[in-house]
Short mmCIF file of C-alpha atoms in Angstrom, two decimals:
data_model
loop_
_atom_site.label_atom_id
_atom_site.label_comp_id
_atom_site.label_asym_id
_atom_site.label_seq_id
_atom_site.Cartn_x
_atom_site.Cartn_y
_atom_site.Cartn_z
CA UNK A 1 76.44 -44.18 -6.15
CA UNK A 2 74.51 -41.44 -4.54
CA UNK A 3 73.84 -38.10 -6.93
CA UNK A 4 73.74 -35.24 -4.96
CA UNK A 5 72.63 -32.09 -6.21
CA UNK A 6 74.36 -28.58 -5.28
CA UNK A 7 73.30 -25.48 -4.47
CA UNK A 8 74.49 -22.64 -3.64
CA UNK A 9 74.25 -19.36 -1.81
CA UNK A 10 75.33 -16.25 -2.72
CA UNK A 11 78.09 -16.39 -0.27
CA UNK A 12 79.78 -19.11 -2.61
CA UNK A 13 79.19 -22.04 -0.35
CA UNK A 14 77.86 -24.99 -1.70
CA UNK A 15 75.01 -27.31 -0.19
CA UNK A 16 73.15 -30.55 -0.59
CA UNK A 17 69.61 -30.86 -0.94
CA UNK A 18 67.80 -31.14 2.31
CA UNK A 19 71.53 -30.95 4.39
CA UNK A 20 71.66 -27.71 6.66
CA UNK A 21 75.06 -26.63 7.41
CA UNK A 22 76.13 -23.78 8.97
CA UNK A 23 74.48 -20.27 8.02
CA UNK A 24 72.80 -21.80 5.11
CA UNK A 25 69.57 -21.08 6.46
CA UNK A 26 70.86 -17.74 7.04
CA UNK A 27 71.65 -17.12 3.94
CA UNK A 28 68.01 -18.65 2.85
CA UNK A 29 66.68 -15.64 4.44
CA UNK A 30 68.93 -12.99 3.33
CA UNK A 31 69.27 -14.28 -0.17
CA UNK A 32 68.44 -11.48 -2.64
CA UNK A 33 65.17 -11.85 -3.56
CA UNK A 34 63.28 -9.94 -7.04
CA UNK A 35 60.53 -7.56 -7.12
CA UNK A 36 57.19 -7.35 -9.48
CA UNK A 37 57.27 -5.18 -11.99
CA UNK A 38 54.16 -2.67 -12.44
CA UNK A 39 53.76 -2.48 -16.23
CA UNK A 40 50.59 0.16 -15.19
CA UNK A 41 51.50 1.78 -11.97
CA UNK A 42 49.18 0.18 -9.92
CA UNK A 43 49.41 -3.23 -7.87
CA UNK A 44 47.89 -6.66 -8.84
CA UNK A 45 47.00 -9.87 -7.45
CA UNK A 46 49.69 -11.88 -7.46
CA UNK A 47 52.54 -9.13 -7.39
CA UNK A 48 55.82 -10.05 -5.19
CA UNK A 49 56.26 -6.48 -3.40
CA UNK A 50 58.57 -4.81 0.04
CA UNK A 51 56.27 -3.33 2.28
CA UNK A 52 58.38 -0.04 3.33
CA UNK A 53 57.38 2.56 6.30
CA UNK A 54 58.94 5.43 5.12
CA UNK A 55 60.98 8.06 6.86
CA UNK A 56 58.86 9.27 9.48
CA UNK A 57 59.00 13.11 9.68
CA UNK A 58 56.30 14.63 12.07
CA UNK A 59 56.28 13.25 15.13
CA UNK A 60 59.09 14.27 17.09
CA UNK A 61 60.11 11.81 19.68
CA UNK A 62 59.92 8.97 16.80
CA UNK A 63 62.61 11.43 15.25
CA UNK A 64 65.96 10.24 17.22
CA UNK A 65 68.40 9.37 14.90
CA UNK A 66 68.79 6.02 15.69
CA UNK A 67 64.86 5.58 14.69
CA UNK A 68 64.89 7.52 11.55
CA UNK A 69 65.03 6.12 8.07
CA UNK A 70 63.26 3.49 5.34
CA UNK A 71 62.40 0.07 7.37
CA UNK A 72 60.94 -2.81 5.47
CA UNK A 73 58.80 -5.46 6.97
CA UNK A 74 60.24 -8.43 7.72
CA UNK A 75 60.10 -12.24 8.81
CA UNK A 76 61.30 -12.90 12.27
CA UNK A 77 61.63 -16.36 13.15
CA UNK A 78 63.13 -17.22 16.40
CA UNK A 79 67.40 -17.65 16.43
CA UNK A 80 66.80 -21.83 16.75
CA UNK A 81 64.35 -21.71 13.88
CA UNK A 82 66.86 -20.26 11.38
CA UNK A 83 69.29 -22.89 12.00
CA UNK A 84 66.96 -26.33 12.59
CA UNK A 85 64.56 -25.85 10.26
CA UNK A 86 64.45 -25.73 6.35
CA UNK A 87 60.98 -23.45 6.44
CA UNK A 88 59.08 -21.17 7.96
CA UNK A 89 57.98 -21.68 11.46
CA UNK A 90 54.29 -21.25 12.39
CA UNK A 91 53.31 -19.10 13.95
CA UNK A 92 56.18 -16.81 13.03
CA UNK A 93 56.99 -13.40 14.03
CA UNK A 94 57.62 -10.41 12.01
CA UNK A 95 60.17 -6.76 12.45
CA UNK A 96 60.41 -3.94 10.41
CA UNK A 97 64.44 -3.65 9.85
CA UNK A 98 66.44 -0.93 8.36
CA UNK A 99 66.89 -1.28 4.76
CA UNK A 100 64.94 -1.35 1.23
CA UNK A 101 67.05 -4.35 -0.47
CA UNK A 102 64.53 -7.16 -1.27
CA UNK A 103 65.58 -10.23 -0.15
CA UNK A 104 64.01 -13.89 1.25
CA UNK A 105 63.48 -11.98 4.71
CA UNK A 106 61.21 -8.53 3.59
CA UNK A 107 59.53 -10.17 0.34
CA UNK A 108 55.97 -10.90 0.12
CA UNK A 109 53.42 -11.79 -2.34
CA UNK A 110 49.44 -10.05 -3.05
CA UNK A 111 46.99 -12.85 -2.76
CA UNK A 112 43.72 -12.90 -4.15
CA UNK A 113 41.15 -14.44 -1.22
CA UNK A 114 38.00 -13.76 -2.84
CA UNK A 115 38.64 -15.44 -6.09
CA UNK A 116 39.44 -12.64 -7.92
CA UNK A 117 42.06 -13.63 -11.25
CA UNK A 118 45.69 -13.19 -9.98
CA UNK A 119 47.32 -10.27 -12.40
CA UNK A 120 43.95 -8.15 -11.51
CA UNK A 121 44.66 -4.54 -10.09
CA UNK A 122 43.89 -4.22 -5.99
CA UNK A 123 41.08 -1.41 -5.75
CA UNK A 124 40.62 0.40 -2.40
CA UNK A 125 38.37 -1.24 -0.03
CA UNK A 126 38.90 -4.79 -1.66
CA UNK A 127 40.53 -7.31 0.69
CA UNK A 128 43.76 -9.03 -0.49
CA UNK A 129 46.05 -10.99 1.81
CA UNK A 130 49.70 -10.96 2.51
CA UNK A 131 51.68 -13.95 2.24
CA UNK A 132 55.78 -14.91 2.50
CA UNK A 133 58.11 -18.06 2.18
CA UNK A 134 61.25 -16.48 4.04
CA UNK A 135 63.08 -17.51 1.17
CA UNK A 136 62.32 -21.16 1.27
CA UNK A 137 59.94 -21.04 -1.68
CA UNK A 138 57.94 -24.39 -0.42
CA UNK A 139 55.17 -23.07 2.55
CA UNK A 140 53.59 -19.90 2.36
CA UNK A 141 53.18 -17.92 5.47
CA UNK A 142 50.05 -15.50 6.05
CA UNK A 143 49.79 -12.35 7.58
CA UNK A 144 47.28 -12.18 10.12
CA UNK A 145 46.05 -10.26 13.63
CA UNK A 146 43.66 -10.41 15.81
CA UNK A 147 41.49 -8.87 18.69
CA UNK A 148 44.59 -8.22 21.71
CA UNK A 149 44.73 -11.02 24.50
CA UNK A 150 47.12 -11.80 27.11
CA UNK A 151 48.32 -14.47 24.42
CA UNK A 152 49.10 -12.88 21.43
CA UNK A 153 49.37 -8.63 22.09
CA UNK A 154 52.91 -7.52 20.95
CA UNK A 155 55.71 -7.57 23.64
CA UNK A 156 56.91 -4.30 23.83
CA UNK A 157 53.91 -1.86 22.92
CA UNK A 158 51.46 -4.37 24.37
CA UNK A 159 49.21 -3.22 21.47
CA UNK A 160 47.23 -5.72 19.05
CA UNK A 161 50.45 -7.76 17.52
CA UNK A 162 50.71 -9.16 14.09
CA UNK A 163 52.55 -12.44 12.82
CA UNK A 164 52.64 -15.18 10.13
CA UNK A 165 50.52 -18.54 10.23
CA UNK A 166 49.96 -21.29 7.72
CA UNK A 167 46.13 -20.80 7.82
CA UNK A 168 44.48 -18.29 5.17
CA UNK A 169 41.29 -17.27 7.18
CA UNK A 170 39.24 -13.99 7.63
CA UNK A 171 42.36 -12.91 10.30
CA UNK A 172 44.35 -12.65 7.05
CA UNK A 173 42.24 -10.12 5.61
CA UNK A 174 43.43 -6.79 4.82
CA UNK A 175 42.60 -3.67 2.38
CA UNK A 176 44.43 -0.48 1.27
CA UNK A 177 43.01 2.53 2.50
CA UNK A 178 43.66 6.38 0.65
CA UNK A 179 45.91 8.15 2.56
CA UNK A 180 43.75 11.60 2.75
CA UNK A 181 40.16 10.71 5.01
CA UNK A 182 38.42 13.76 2.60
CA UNK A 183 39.49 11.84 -0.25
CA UNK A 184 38.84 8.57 1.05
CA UNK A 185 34.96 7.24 0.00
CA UNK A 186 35.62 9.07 -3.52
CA UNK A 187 39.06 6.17 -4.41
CA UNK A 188 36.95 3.56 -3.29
CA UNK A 189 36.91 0.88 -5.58
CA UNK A 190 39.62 2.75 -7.54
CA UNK A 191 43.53 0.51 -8.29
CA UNK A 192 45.50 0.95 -5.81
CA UNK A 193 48.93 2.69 -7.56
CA UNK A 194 52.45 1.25 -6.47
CA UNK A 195 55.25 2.98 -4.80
CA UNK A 196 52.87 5.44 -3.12
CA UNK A 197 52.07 6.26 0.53
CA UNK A 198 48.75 4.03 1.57
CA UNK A 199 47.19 2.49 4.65
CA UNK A 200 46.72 -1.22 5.02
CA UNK A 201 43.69 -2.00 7.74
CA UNK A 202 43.13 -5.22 9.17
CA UNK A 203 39.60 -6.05 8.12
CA UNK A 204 38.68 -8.05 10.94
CA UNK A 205 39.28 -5.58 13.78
CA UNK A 206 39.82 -2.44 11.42
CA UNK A 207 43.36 -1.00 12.71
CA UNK A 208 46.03 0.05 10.72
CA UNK A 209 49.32 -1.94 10.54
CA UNK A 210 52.32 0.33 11.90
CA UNK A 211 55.75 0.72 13.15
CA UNK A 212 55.59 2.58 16.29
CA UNK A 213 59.31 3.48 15.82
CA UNK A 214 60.10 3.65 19.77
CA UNK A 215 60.14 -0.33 20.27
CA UNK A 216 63.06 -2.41 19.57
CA UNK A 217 63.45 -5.89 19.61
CA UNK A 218 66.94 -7.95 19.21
CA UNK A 219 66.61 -10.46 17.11
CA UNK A 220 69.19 -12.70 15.42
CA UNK A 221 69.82 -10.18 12.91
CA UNK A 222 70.45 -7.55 15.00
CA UNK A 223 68.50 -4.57 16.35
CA UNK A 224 65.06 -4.18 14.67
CA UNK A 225 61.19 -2.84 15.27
CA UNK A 226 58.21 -4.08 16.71
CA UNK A 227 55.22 -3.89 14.06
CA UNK A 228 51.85 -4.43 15.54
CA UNK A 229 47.94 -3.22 14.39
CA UNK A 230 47.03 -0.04 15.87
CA UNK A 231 45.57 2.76 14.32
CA UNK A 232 47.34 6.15 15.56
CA UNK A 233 45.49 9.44 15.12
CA UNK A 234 46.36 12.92 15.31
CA UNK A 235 44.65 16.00 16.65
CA UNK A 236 42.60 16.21 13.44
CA UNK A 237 41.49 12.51 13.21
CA UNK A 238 43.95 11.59 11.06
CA UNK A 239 46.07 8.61 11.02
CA UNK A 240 49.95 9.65 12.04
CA UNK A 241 52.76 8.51 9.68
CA UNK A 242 53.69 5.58 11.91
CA UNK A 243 50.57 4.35 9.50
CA UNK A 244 52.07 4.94 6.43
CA UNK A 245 53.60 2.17 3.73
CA UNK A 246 54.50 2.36 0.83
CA UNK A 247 54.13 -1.26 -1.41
CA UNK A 248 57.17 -1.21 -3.59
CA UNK A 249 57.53 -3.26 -6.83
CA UNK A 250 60.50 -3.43 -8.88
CA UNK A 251 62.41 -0.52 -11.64
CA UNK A 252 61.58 -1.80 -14.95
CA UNK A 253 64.65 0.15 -16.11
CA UNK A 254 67.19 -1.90 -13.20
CA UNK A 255 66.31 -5.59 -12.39
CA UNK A 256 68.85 -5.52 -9.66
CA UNK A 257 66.73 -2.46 -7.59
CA UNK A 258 63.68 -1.10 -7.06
CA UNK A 259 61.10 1.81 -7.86
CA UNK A 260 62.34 2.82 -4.27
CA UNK A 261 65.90 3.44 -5.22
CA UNK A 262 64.98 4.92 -8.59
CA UNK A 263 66.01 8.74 -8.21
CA UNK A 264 62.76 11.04 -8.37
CA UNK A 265 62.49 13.38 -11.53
CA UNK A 266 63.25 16.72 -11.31
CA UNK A 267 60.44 19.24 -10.31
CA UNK A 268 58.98 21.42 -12.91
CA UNK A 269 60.45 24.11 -11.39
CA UNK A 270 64.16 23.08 -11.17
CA UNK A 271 63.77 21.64 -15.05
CA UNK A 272 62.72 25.46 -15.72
CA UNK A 273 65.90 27.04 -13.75
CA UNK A 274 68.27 24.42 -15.77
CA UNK A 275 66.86 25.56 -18.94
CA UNK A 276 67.92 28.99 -18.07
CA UNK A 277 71.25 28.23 -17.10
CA UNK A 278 71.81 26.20 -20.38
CA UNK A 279 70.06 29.41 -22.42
CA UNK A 280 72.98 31.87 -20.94
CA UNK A 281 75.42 30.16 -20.84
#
């Protein structure tokens, strides 16, 4: 008698070991998924994180509404991959989608590629790498890019693309950069803190990964963003918010959401108008 062993998905269904059937892959990919938590603020080897462009507020024509709002990045494996295989595909492509809820799809872990000890703070200007299961939990995917070509620029922008291989090599080399250029050479070698606005430049060919915001791609799960490597300056020689991420980790004080959802403490000066109220009243 043959024992099979069950899973099953958070959609109830049950499932054999190594038998796909139906949307389990799907579900695979969309399964929740749980964040890091940063006992010290900052971000450590090792840390599974959500790699978030936040709302982008200055530039104007990225300011429709239907491009506004939080995106995450995310795997993208083509529609037949998500229902023959039970892994990653390499290479595999990546989207930034609309939403902050970890889950298989938008989860990745901080590698250490220089030997440094995984739980060891990242410090700007060290390299780290960025690498993803989809959910599958048994081949890690890296993030890499590359010099553009014909072969492998990104479809829509035609600007240097970025995607997910199975081979950890100097293309999967990045470092977080201090937002502010005047600050920028005096946080080097400083931890890089969590849940805070940051660059992350390809080493290699030294652009910024982004999310141009005004290129959409359909992909099986509907309507998301291209994300390529391309640094985007302003007037003033400063990179433009399409630039900006923010590497969240998890809310110590909720398991089931993140230091993204956790609401943002009053200001000092709306604590100081409360206190009045409460004092005449």
């Amino acid at each position: 008698m043959f024992n099979f062993n069950l899973r099953t998905s958070k959609s109830g269904r049950a499932y054999s070991p190594g038998v796909l059937i139906a949307n389990w892959n799907e579900d695979v990919y969309l399964e929740e998924d749980q964040l890091s938590i940063s006992k010290d603020g900052f971000l450590h080897f090792g840390d599974t994180v959500m790699l978030v462009s936040p709302d982008n507020e200055k530039s104007p024509m990225e300011n429709l509404p239907c491009e506004r709002g939080n995106l995450s990045l995310a795997v993208t494996p083509e529609e037949m991959a998500v229902h023959a295989l039970d892994a990653l595909p390499t290479p595999c492509g990546l989207t930034a989608l609309r939403g902050t809820a970890p889950m298989g799809r938008n989860t990745f872990q901080l590698l250490s590629i220089e030997g440094t000890s995984m739980g060891e703070p990242i410090r700007f200007g060290q390299n780290f790498g960025l690498g993803t299961t989809g959910g599958f939990r048994d081949r890690m995917l890296f993030l890499v890019s590359d010099h553009k070509t014909f072969r492998n620029m990104a479809k829509k922008s035609l600007l240097q693309g970025v995607f997910l291989t199975d081979e950890l090599s100097y293309l999967a080399s990045w470092q977080a950069t201090y937002l502010d250029p005047q600050l920028r050479l005096e946080y080097e070698g400083f931890p890089v803190p969590a849940n805070t606005k940051i660059l992350i430049t390809h080493c290699h060919t030294n652009q910024a990964l982004a999310v141009p915001r005004n290129f959409w791609i359909r992909t099986y799960f509907g309507k998301e963003y291209e994300v390529v490597c391309h640094t985007y300056l302003d007037s003033h020689k400063a990179e433009e918010d399409k630039n900006y991420w923010i590497v969240v980790t998890g809310n110590p004080s909720d398991e089931s959401t993140t230091m993204f959802d956790r609401p943002q403490p009053p200001s000092e000066a709306i604590q100081e108008k409360s206190s009045e109220v409460q004092t005449e009243t």
